Coordinates of C-alpha atoms in Angstrom, one line a residue:
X207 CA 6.9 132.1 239.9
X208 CA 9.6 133.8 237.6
X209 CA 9.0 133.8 233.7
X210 CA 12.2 134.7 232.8
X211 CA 14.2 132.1 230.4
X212 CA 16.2 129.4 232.4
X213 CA 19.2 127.1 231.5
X214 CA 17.9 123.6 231.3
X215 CA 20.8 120.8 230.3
X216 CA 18.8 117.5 228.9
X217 CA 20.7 114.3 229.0
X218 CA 19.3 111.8 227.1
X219 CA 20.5 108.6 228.6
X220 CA 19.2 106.0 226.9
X221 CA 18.6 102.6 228.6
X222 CA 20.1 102.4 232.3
X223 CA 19.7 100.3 235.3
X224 CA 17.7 102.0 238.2
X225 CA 20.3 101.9 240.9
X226 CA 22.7 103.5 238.3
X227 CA 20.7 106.4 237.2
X228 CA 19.6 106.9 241.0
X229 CA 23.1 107.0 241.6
X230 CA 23.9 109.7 238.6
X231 CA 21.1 111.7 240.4
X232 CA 22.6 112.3 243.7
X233 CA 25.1 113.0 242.4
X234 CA 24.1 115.5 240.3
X235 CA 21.4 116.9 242.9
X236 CA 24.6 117.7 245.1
X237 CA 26.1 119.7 242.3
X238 CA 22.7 121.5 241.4
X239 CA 22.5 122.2 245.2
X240 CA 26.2 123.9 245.1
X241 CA 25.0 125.9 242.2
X242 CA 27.7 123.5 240.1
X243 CA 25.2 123.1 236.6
X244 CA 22.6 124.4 235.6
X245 CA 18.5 122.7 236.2
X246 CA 19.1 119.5 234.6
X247 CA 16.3 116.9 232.7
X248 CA 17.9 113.2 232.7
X249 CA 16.0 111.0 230.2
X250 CA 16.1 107.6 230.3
X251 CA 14.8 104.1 230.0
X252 CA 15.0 101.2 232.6
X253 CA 15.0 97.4 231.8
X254 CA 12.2 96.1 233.7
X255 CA 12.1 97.1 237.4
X256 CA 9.2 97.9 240.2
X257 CA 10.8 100.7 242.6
X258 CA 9.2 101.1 246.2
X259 CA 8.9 104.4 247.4
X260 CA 9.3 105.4 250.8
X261 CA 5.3 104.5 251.6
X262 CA 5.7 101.6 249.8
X263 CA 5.9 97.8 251.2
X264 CA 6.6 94.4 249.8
X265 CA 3.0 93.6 250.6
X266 CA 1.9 96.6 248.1
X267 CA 3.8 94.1 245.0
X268 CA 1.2 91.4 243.5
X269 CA 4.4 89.0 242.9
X270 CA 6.8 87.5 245.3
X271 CA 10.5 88.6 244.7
X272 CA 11.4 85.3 243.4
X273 CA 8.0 85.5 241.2
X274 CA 9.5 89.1 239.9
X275 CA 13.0 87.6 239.7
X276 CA 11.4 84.8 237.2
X277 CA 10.2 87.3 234.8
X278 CA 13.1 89.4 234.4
X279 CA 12.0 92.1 237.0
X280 CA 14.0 93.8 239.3
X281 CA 13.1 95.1 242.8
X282 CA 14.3 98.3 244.1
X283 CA 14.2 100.4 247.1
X284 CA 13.6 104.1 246.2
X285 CA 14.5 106.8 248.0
X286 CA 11.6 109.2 246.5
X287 CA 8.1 109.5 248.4
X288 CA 5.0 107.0 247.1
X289 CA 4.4 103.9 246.5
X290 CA 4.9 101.1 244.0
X291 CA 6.1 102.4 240.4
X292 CA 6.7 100.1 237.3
X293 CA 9.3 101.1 234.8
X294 CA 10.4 99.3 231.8
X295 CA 11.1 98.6 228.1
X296 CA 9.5 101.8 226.1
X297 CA 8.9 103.9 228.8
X298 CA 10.5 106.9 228.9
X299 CA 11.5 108.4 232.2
X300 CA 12.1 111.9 233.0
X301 CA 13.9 113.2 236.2
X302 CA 14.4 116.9 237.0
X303 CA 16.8 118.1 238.9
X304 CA 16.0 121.6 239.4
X305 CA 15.9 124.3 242.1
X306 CA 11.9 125.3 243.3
X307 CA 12.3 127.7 245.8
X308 CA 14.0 130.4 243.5
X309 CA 11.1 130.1 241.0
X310 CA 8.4 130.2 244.0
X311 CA 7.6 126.4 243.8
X312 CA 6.7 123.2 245.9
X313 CA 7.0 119.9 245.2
X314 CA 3.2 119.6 244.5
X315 CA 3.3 122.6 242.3
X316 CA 6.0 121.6 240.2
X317 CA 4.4 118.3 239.9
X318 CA 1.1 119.5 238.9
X319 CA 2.8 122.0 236.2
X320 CA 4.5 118.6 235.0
X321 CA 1.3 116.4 234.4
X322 CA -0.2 119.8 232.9
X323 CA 2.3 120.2 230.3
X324 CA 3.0 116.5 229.4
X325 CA -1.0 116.5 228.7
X326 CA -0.7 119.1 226.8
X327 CA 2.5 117.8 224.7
X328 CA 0.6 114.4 223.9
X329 CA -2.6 116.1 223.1
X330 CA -0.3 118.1 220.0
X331 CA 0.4 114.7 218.9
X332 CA -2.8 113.3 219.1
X333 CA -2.7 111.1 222.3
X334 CA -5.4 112.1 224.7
X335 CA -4.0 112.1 228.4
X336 CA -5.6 112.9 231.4
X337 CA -4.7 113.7 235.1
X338 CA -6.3 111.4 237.9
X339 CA -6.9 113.5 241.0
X340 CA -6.3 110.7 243.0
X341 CA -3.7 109.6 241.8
X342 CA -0.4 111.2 240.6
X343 CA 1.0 111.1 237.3
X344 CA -0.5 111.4 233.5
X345 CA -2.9 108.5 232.4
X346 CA -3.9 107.5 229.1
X347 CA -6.4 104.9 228.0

């Protein structure tokens, strides 16, 4: 893995529906792929929506659709690996779009350096946060 200083663009989004901020990342993945920007940090927040991931079934949701369509929650097919993922009102969401292979990463990798560093940023402000080795993602109590 390279130390040397990279370009990062953040884009603070604020609050936008799943399918459109899925949208915004293909399309920006296909520029990062042609070398078109720089790595790229999209931050935003969804109104209430469960996505499934490409593992993920209607049998993995507690609710029916029309149960989740009663409380204001949408359902969405995503095109990412796992399983079921909740995202909603004060949650803020981070997607990278960024090359691995120059740097030496994988997927796993970069995702593990992730959960490391958000740990780390939260324990600065006093929020202790842990990693789940089953499970992936930061967890707090």
């Amino acid at each position: 893995m390279t130390t040397a200083a990279l370009a990062l663009d953040v884009r603070d989004l604020g609050v936008m529906d799943y399918a459109a901020a899925a949208d915004l990342q293909d399309t920006l993945a296909e520029e990062r792929l042609n070398d078109e920007i720089p790595d790229t940090l999209l931050l935003v927040e969804h109104p209430p929506v469960i996505t499934l991931g490409r593992r993920a079934s209607l049998d993995d949701v507690y609710l029916t659709e029309a149960q989740l369509t009663q409380r204001g929650i949408q359902l969405e097919r995503a095109t990412r690996g796992g399983l079921v993922t909740y995202h909603g009102p004060g949650q803020l969401v981070g997607y990278p779009i960024v090359k691995l292979r120059p740097r030496g990463l994988t997927v796993p990798c970069y995702v593990r350096a992730l959960e490391l560093a958000i740990v780390a940023a939260l324990q600065e402000i006093g929020i202790q946060a842990r990693i789940d080795e089953g499970h992936v993602g930061v967890w707090t109590d």
